Coordinates of C-alpha atoms in Angstrom, one line a residue:
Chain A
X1257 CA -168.0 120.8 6.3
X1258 CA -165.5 119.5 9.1
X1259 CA -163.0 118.2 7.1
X1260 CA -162.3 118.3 3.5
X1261 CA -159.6 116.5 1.6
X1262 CA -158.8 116.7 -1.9
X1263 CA -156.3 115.0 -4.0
X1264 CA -154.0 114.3 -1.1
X1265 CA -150.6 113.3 -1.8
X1266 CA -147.8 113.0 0.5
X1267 CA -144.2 111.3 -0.3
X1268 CA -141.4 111.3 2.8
X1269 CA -137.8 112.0 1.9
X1270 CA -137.4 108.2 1.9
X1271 CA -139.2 108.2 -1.0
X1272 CA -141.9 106.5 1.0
X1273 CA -145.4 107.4 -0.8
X1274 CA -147.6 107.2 2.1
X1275 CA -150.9 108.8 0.4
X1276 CA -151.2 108.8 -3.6
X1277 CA -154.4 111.2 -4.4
X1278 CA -156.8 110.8 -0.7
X1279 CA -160.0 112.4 -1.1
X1280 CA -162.4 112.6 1.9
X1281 CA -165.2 114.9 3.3
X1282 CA -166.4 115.1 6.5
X1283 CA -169.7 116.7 7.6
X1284 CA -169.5 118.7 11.2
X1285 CA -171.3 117.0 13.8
X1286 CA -170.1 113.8 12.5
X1287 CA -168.6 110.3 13.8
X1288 CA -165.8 109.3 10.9
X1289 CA -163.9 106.1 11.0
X1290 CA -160.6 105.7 9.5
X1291 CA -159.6 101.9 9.3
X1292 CA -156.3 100.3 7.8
X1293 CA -154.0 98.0 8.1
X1294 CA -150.6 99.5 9.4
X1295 CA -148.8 101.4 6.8
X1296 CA -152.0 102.3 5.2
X1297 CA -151.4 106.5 5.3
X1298 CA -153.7 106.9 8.3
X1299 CA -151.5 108.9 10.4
X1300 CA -150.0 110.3 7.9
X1301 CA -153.0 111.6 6.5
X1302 CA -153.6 112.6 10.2
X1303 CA -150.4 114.7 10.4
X1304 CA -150.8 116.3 7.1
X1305 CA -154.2 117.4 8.5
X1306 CA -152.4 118.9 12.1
X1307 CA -149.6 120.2 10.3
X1308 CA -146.9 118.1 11.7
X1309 CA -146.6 116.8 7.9
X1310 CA -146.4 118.9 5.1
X1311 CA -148.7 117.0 1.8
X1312 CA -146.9 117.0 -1.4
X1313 CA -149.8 117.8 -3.0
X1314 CA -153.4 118.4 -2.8
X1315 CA -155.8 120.1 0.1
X1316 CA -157.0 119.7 3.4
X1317 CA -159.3 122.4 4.9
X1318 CA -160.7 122.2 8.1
X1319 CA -164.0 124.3 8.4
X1320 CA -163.1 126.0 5.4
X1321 CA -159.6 127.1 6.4
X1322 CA -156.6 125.6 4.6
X1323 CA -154.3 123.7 6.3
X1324 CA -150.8 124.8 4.8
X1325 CA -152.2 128.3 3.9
X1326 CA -153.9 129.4 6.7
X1327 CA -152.5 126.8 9.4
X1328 CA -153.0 129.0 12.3
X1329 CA -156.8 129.1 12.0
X1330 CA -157.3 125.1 10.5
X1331 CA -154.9 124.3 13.8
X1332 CA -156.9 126.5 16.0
X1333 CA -160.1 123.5 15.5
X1334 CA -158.3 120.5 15.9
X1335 CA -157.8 118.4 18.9
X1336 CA -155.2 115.3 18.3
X1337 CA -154.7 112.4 20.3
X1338 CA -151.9 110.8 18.6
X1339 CA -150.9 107.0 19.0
X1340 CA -148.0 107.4 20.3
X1341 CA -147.0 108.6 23.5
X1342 CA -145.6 112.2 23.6
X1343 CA -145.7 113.9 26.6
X1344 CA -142.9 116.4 27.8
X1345 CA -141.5 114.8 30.4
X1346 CA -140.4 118.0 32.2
X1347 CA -144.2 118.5 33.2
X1348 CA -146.7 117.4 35.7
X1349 CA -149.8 116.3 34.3
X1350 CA -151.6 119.5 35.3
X1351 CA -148.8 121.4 33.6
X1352 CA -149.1 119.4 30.5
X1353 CA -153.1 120.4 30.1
X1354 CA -152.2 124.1 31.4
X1355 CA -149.3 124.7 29.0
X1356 CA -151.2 123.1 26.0
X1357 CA -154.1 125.4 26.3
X1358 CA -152.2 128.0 26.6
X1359 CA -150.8 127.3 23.5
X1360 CA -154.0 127.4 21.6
X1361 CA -154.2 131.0 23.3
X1362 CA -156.9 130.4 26.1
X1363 CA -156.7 132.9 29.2
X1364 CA -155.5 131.6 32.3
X1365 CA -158.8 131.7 34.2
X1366 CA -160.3 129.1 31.3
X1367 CA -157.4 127.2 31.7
X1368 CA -157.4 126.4 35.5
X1369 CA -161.0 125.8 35.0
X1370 CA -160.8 123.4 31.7
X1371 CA -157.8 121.9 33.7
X1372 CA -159.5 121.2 36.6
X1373 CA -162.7 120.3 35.0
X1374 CA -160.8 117.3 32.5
X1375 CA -158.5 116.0 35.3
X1376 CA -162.0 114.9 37.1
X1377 CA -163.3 113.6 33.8
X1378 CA -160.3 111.8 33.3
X1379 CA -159.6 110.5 36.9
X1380 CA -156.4 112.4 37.1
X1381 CA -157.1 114.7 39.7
X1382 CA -154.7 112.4 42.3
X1383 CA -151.9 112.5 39.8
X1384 CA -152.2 116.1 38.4
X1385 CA -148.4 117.2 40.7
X1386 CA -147.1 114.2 39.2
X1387 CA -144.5 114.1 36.3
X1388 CA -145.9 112.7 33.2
X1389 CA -142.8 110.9 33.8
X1390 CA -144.3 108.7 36.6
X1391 CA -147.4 107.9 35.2
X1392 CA -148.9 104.5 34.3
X1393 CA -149.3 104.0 30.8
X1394 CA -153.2 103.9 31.2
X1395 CA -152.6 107.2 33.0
X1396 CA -150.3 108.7 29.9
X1397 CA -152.8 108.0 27.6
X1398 CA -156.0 109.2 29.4
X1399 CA -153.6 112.6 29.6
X1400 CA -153.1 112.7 26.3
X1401 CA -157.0 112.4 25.7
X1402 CA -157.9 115.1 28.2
X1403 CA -154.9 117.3 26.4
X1404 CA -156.7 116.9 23.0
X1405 CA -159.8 118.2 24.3
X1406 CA -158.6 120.8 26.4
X1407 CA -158.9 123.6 24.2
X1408 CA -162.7 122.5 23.1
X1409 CA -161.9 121.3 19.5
X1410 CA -164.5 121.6 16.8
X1411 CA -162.8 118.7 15.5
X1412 CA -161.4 115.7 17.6
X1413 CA -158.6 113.4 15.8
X1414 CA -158.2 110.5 18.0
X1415 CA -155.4 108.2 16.5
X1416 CA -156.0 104.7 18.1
X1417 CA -157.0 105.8 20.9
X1418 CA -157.3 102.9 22.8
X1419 CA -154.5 100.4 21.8
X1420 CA -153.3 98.9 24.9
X1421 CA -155.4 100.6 27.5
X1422 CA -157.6 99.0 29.9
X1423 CA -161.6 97.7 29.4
X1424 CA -162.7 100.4 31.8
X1425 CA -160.7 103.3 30.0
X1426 CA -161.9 102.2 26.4
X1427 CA -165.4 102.3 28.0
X1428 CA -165.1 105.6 29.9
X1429 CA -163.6 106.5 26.7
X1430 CA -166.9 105.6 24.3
X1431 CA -168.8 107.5 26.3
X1432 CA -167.0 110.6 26.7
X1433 CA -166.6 110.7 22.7
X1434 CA -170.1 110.0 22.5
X1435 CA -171.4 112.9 24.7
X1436 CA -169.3 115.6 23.1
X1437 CA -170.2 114.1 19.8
X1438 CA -173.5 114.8 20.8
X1439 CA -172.8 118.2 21.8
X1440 CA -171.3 118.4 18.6
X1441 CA -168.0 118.1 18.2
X1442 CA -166.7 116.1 15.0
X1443 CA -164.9 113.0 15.6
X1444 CA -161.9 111.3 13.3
X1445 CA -161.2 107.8 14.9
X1446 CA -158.7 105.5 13.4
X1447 CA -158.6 102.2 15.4
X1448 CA -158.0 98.9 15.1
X1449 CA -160.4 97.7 17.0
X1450 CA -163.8 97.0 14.3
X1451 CA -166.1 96.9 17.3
X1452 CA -165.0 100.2 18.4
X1453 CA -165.7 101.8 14.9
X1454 CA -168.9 99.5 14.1
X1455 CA -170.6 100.9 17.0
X1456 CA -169.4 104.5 17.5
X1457 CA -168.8 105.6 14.1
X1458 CA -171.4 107.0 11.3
X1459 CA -169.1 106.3 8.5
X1460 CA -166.4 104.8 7.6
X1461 CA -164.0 104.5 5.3
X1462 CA -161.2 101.8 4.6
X1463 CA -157.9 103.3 3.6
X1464 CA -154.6 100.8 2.2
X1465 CA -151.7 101.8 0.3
X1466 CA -152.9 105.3 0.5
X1467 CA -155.7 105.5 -1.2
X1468 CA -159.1 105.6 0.1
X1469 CA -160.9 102.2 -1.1
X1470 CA -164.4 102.1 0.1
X1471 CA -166.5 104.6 2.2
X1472 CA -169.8 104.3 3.6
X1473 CA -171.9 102.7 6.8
X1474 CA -170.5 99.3 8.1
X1475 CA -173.4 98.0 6.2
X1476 CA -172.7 99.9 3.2
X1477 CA -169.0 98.7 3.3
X1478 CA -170.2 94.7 4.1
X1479 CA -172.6 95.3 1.0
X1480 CA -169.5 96.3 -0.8
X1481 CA -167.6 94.1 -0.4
X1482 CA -170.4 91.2 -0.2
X1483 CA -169.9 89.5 2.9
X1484 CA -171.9 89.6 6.0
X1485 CA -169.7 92.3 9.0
X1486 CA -167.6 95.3 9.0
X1487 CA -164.8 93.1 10.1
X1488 CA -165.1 90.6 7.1
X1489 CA -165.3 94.1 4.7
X1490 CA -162.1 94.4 6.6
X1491 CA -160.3 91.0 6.3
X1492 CA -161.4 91.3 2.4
X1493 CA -159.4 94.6 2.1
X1494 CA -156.3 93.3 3.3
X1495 CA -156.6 89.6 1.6
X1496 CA -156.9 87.6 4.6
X1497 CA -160.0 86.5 4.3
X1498 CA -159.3 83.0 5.2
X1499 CA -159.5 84.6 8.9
X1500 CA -163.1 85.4 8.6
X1501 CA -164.9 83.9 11.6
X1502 CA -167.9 82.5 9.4
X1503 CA -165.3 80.5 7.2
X1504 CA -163.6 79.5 10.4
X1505 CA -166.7 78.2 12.4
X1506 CA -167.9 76.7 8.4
X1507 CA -164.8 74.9 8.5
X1508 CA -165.6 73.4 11.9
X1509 CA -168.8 72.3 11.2
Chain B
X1311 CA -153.8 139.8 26.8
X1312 CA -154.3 138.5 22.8
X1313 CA -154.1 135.0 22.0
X1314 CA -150.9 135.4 20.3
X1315 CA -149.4 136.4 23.5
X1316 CA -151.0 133.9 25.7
X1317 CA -149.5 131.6 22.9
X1318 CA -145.8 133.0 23.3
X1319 CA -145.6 133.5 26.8
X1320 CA -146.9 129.4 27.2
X1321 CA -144.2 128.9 25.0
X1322 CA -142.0 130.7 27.1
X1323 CA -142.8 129.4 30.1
X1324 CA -142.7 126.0 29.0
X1325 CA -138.8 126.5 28.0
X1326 CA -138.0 128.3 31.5
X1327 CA -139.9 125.5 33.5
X1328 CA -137.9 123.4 32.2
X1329 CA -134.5 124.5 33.1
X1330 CA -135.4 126.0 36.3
X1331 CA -136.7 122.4 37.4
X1332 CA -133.0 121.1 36.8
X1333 CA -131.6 124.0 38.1
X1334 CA -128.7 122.5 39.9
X1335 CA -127.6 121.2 36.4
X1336 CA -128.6 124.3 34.2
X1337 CA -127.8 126.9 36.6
X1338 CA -125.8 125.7 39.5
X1339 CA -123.6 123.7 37.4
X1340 CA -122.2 126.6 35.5
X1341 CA -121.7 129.4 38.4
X1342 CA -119.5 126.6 39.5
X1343 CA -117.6 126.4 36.6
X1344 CA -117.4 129.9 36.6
X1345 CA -116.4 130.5 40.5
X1346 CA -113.4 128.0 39.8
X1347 CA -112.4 129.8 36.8
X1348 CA -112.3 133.1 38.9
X1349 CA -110.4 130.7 41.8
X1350 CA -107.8 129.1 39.4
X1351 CA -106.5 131.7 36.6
X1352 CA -108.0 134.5 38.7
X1353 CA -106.5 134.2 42.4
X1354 CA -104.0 131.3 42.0
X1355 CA -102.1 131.9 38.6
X1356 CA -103.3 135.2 38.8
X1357 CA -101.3 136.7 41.7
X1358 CA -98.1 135.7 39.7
X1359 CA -98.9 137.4 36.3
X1360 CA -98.8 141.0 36.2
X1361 CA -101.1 143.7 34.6
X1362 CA -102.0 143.1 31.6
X1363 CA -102.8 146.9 29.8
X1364 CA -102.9 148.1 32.9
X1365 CA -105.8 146.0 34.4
X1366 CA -105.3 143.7 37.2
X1367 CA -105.4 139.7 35.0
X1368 CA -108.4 138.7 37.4
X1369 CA -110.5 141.7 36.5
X1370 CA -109.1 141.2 32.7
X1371 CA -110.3 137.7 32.5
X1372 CA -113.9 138.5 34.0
X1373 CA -115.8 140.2 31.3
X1374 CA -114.7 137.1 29.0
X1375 CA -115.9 134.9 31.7
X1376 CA -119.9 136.8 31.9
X1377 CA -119.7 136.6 28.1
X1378 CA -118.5 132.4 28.1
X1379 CA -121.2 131.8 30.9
X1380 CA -124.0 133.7 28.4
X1381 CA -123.0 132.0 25.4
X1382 CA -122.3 128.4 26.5
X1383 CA -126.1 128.4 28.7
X1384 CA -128.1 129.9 25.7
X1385 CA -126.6 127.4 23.1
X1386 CA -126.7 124.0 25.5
X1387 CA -130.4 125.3 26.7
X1388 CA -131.3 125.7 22.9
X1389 CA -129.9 122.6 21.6
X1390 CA -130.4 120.2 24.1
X1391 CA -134.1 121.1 24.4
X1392 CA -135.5 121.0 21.3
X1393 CA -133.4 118.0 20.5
X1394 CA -134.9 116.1 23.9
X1395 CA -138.4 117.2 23.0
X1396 CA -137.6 116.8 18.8
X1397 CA -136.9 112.9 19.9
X1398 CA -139.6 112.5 22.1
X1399 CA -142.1 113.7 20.1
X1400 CA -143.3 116.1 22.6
X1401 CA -142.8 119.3 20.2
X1402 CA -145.5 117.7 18.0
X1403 CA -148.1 119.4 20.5
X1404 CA -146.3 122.5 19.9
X1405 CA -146.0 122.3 16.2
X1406 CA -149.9 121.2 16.2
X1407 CA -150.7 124.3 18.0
X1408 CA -151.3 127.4 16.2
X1409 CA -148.4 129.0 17.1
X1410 CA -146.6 130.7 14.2
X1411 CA -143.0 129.7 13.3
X1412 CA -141.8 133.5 14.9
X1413 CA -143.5 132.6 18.2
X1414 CA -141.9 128.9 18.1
X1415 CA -138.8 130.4 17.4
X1416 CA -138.6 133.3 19.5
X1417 CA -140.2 131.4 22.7
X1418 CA -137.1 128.6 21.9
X1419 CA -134.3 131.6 21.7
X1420 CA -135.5 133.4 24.5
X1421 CA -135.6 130.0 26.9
X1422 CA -131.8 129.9 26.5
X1423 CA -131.2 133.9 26.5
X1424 CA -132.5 133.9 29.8
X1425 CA -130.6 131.0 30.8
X1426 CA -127.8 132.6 30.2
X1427 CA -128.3 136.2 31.3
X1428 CA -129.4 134.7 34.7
X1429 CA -126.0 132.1 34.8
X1430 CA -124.3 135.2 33.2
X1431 CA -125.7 137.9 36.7
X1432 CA -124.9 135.3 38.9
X1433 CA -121.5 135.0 37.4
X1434 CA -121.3 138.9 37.7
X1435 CA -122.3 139.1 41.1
X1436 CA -120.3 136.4 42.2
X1437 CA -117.3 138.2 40.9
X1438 CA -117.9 141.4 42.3
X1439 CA -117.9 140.0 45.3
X1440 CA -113.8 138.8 44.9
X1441 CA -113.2 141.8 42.9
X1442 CA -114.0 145.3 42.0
X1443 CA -115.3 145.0 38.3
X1444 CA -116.0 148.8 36.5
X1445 CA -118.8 149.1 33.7
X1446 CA -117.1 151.6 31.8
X1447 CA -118.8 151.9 28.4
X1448 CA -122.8 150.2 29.7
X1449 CA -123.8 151.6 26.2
X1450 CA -121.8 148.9 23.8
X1451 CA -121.7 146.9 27.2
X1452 CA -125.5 145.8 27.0
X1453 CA -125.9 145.9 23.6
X1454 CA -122.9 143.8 22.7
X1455 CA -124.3 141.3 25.4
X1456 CA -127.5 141.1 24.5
X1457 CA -126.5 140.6 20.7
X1458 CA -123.8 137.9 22.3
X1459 CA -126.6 136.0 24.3
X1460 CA -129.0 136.4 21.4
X1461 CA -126.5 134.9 18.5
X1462 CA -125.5 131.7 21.0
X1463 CA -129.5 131.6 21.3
X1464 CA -129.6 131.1 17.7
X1465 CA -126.9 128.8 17.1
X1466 CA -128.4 126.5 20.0
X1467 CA -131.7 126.8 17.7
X1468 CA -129.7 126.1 14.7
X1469 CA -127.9 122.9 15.8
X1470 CA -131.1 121.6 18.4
X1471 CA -133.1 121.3 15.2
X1472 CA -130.2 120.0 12.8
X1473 CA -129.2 117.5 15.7
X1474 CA -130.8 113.9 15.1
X1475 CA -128.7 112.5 18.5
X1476 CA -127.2 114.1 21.6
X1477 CA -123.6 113.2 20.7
X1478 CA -124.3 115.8 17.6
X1479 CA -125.2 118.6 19.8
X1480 CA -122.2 117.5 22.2
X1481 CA -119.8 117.7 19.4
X1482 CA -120.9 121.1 18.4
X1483 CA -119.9 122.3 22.1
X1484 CA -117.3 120.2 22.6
X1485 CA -115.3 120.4 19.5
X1486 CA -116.5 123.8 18.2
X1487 CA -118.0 126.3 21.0
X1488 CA -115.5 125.7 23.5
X1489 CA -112.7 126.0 21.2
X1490 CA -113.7 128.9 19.9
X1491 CA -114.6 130.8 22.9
X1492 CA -111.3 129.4 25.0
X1493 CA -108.9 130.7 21.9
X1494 CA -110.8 134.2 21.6
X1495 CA -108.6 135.5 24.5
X1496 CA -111.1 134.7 27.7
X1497 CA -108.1 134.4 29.7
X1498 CA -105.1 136.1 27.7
X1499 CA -104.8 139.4 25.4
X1500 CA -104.3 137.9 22.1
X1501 CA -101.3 140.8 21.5
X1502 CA -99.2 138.7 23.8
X1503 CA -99.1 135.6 21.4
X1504 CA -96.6 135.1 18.8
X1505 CA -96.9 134.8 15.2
X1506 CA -99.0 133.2 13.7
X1507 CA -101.1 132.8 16.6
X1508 CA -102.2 136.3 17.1
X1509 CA -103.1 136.5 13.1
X1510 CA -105.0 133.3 13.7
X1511 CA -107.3 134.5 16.4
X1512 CA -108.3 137.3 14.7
X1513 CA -110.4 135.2 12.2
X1514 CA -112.2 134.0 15.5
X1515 CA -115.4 135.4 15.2
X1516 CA -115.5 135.2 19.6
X1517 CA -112.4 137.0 20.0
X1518 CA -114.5 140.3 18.8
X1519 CA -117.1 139.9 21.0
X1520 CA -114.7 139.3 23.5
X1521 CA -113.7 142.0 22.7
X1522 CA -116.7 144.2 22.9
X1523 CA -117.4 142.8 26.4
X1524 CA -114.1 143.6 27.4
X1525 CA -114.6 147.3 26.1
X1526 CA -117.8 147.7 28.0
X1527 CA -116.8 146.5 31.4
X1528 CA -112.8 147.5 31.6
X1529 CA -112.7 150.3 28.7
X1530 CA -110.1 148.6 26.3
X1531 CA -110.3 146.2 23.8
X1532 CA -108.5 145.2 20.9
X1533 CA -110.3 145.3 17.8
X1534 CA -112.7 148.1 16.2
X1535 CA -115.8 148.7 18.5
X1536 CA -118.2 150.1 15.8
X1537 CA -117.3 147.8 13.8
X1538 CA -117.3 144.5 16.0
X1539 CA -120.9 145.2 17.1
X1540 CA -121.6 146.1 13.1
X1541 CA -120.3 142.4 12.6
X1542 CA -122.0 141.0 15.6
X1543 CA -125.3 142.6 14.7
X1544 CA -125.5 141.1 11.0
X1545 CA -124.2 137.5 12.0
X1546 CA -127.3 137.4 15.0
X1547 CA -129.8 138.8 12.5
X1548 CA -128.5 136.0 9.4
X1549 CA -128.9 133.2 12.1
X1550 CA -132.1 134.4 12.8
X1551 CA -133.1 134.3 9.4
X1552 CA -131.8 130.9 8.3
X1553 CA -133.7 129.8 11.9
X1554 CA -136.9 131.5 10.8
X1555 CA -136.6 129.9 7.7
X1556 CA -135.9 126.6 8.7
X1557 CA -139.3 126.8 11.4
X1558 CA -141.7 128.3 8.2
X1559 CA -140.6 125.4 6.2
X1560 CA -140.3 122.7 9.3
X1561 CA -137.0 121.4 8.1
X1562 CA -136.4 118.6 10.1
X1563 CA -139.6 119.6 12.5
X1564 CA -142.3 118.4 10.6
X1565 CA -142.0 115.5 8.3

């Protein structure tokens, strides 16, 4: 198992209860959706899972290690690509990769390698003496991407990983995840893009107000929630079905 | 080398990168300060104030001056970087890392210790150039400045992660460090004040390690030695402990 959740609560010091009770499984080798509307608890549930938040109660363990227990090891599998940007600004883009791997502990020799080998991937090689400073944004974010997989993660947390980036990224982007999903590296995708999940995700599950509220295949989740598409399932969970496109294009006719 | 030092040394680097790339600003900008220190109290005011115990006042006033250079670098390294990267979110890749609160904190103190032992030989060197400066004691010398350069270290830690803008960490220099350090007796003996003044500065924690500096270089100093560095020792190792305590439990790091 990947990623196992159990009875995950988490409330902020503004009183703010972001998750009340999540549970969630996720099996290694596989392609997980995460979908909500914002403010749901998924990047909460995300940063209780990288330890930048601390849950209030419950478990996470990532291939069997416990995230607050044994944070070292569970932190050790995990690749994140978080939504927003946060690179240092102090480094060049190479720098950024280099320094990151080193801090999961990889030997310099790997790094120059793994450095050299995801600045191709990533088309970054022209820009790797830059300051992350200079960057586009399309740039920024396919460096944040090749910084998440830079230490070979068993686990890949990609938090909307494609807001605001350009048709050819997102595409470049599909692929890559899909060919190291392949090679078998577990993938937790939150997005809000439904095509995005519909076609690259196994499962999925829809999370609002904190709680997980349906799990399953897009077809499993349509069946649900008994309309015809993921993104209906979708427009059902947050009550706005009115936006549906097969009531729109009924409405028309 | 083991992961955990690949770890800590990335860490390490990562907080020396950083200041060496603004060098003129984190290392430039101090030996400055420091050289016009020497150039005002030192050459100009100095030539018309006599001995002070004996020791020429320019040679009196420079082991305060190494010691202001060491502390002032290793807090405003401290603070200002983990605030800067705190804000912009760019610690998260740290914090996400599986780097263990120790190696977080000590790569974060040492970036600013070596800040300011490097302003703090420069400052040295410069001087010894103008003037002959003795090491009399080098046995409480380095000890008392490594323990100086260390506390400041941990006070920089202390208020970078407590800080939640830069006018905090500018008030805690401004209004705090500076005072502190400029009424220790960097550039006077504090026997020479009147009452209450001298009683005052001896509840200034800086004017004993002042003091010890003082000791090491020139040979005299005004307070207990043993027990100074006793003092010293016990206030670095309780800031390190609230500091460790506050990275295990991510106060104000994670959310």
């Amino acid at each position: 198992m990947a990623l196992q959740i159990a009875d995950l609560s988490k409330r902020y010091s503004t009183g703010t209860e972001a998750l009340r009770g999540v549970s969630l499984e996720i099996e290694a080798g596989e392609f997980f959706g995460l979908l909500g509307p914002n403010g749901a608890g998924k990047s909460t549930l995300i940063h209780c899972t990288t330890g930048l938040a601390r849950p209030t109660a419950g478990t996470i363990r990532v291939f069997g290690h416990d995230a607050v227990e044994d944070g070292s090891e569970a932190r050790l599998a995990v690749g994140l690509a978080p939504q927003d940007v946060n690179l240092d600004w102090f480094l060049t883009a190479a720098e950024t990769l280099d320094y990151h791997a080193g801090y999961f502990g990889m030997p310099r020799r790997e790094r120059r390698e793994r450095t050299k080998e995801l600045l191709d991937v990533f088309s970054l090689t022209a820009k790797k003496d830059e300051s992350t400073r200079t960057l586009s944004g399309g740039m920024k974010r396919r460096l944040i991407l090749a910084r998440a997989l830079m230490h070979r993660p068993r686990l890949l947390i990609l938090d909307e990983p494609t807001a605001g980036v350009d048709v050819e990224l997102r595409l470049e982007l599909w692929q890559y995840v899909q060919r190291i999903n392949a090679e078998g590296t577990t993938i937790l995708l939150t997005t809000h893009y439904l095509e995005e999940a519909e076609q690259l995700c196994d499962r999925i599950a829809f999370i609002n107000g904190g709680q997980i509220v349906a799990e399953g295949t897009s077809h499993d989740l349509a069946a649900e929630f008994g309309v015809a598409s993921l993104e209906d399932a979708y427009l059902e969970l947050v009550g706005r079905n009115e936006l549906s496109r097969a009531r729109i294009v009924d409405v028309a006719q | 080398m083991s992961a955990t030092q690949i770890r800590f040394f990335s860490l390490l680097r990562r907080e020396l990168n950083r200041f060496f790339k603004i060098k003129r600003q984190t290392l430039g900008a101090p030996l400055l300060e420091t050289f016009l220190y020497i150039s005002v109290f030192g050459a100009a005011l100095g030539s018309r104030i006599d001995k002070l115990h004996g020791i020429d006042y320019v040679v009196f006033i420079v082991p305060g001056l190494i010691l202001m250079a060491w502390a002032i670098n290793a807090f405003s390294n401290n603070s200002s970087s983990i605030l800067q990267q705190n804000f912009q979110r760019a610690i998260d890749d740290q914090l996400s890392s599986p780097a263990s609160a120790l190696e977080l904190l000590l790569a974060f103190s040492f970036g600013g210790f070596l800040r300011g032992m490097i302003v703090a030989i420069l400052t040295f060197s410069a001087a010894s150039v103008l003037v002959d400066i003795p090491v009399e004691h080098a046995l409480v010398l380095l000890p008392a400045l490594f323990l100086v350069g260390f506390f400041f270290a941990q006070l920089g830690v202390l208020i970078g992660v407590r800080a939640e803008q830069f006018d905090d960490v500018s008030f805690a220099q401004t209004f705090v460090l500076q005072p502190l350090i400029f009424l220790g007796g960097v550039f006077y003996s504090a026997t020479l004040l009147p009452e209450p003044f001298e009683t005052i500065t001896q509840f200034n924690p800086v004017y004993y390690m002042i003091g010890l500096v003082r000791y090491g270089f020139l040979g005299y100093s005004e307070a207990d030695v043993g027990l100074s560095l006793a003092f010293l020792s016990l206030a670095t190792f309780a800031l390190f402990a609230v500091n460790y305590r506050l990275f295990a439990t991510g106060y104000k790091l994670r959310a």
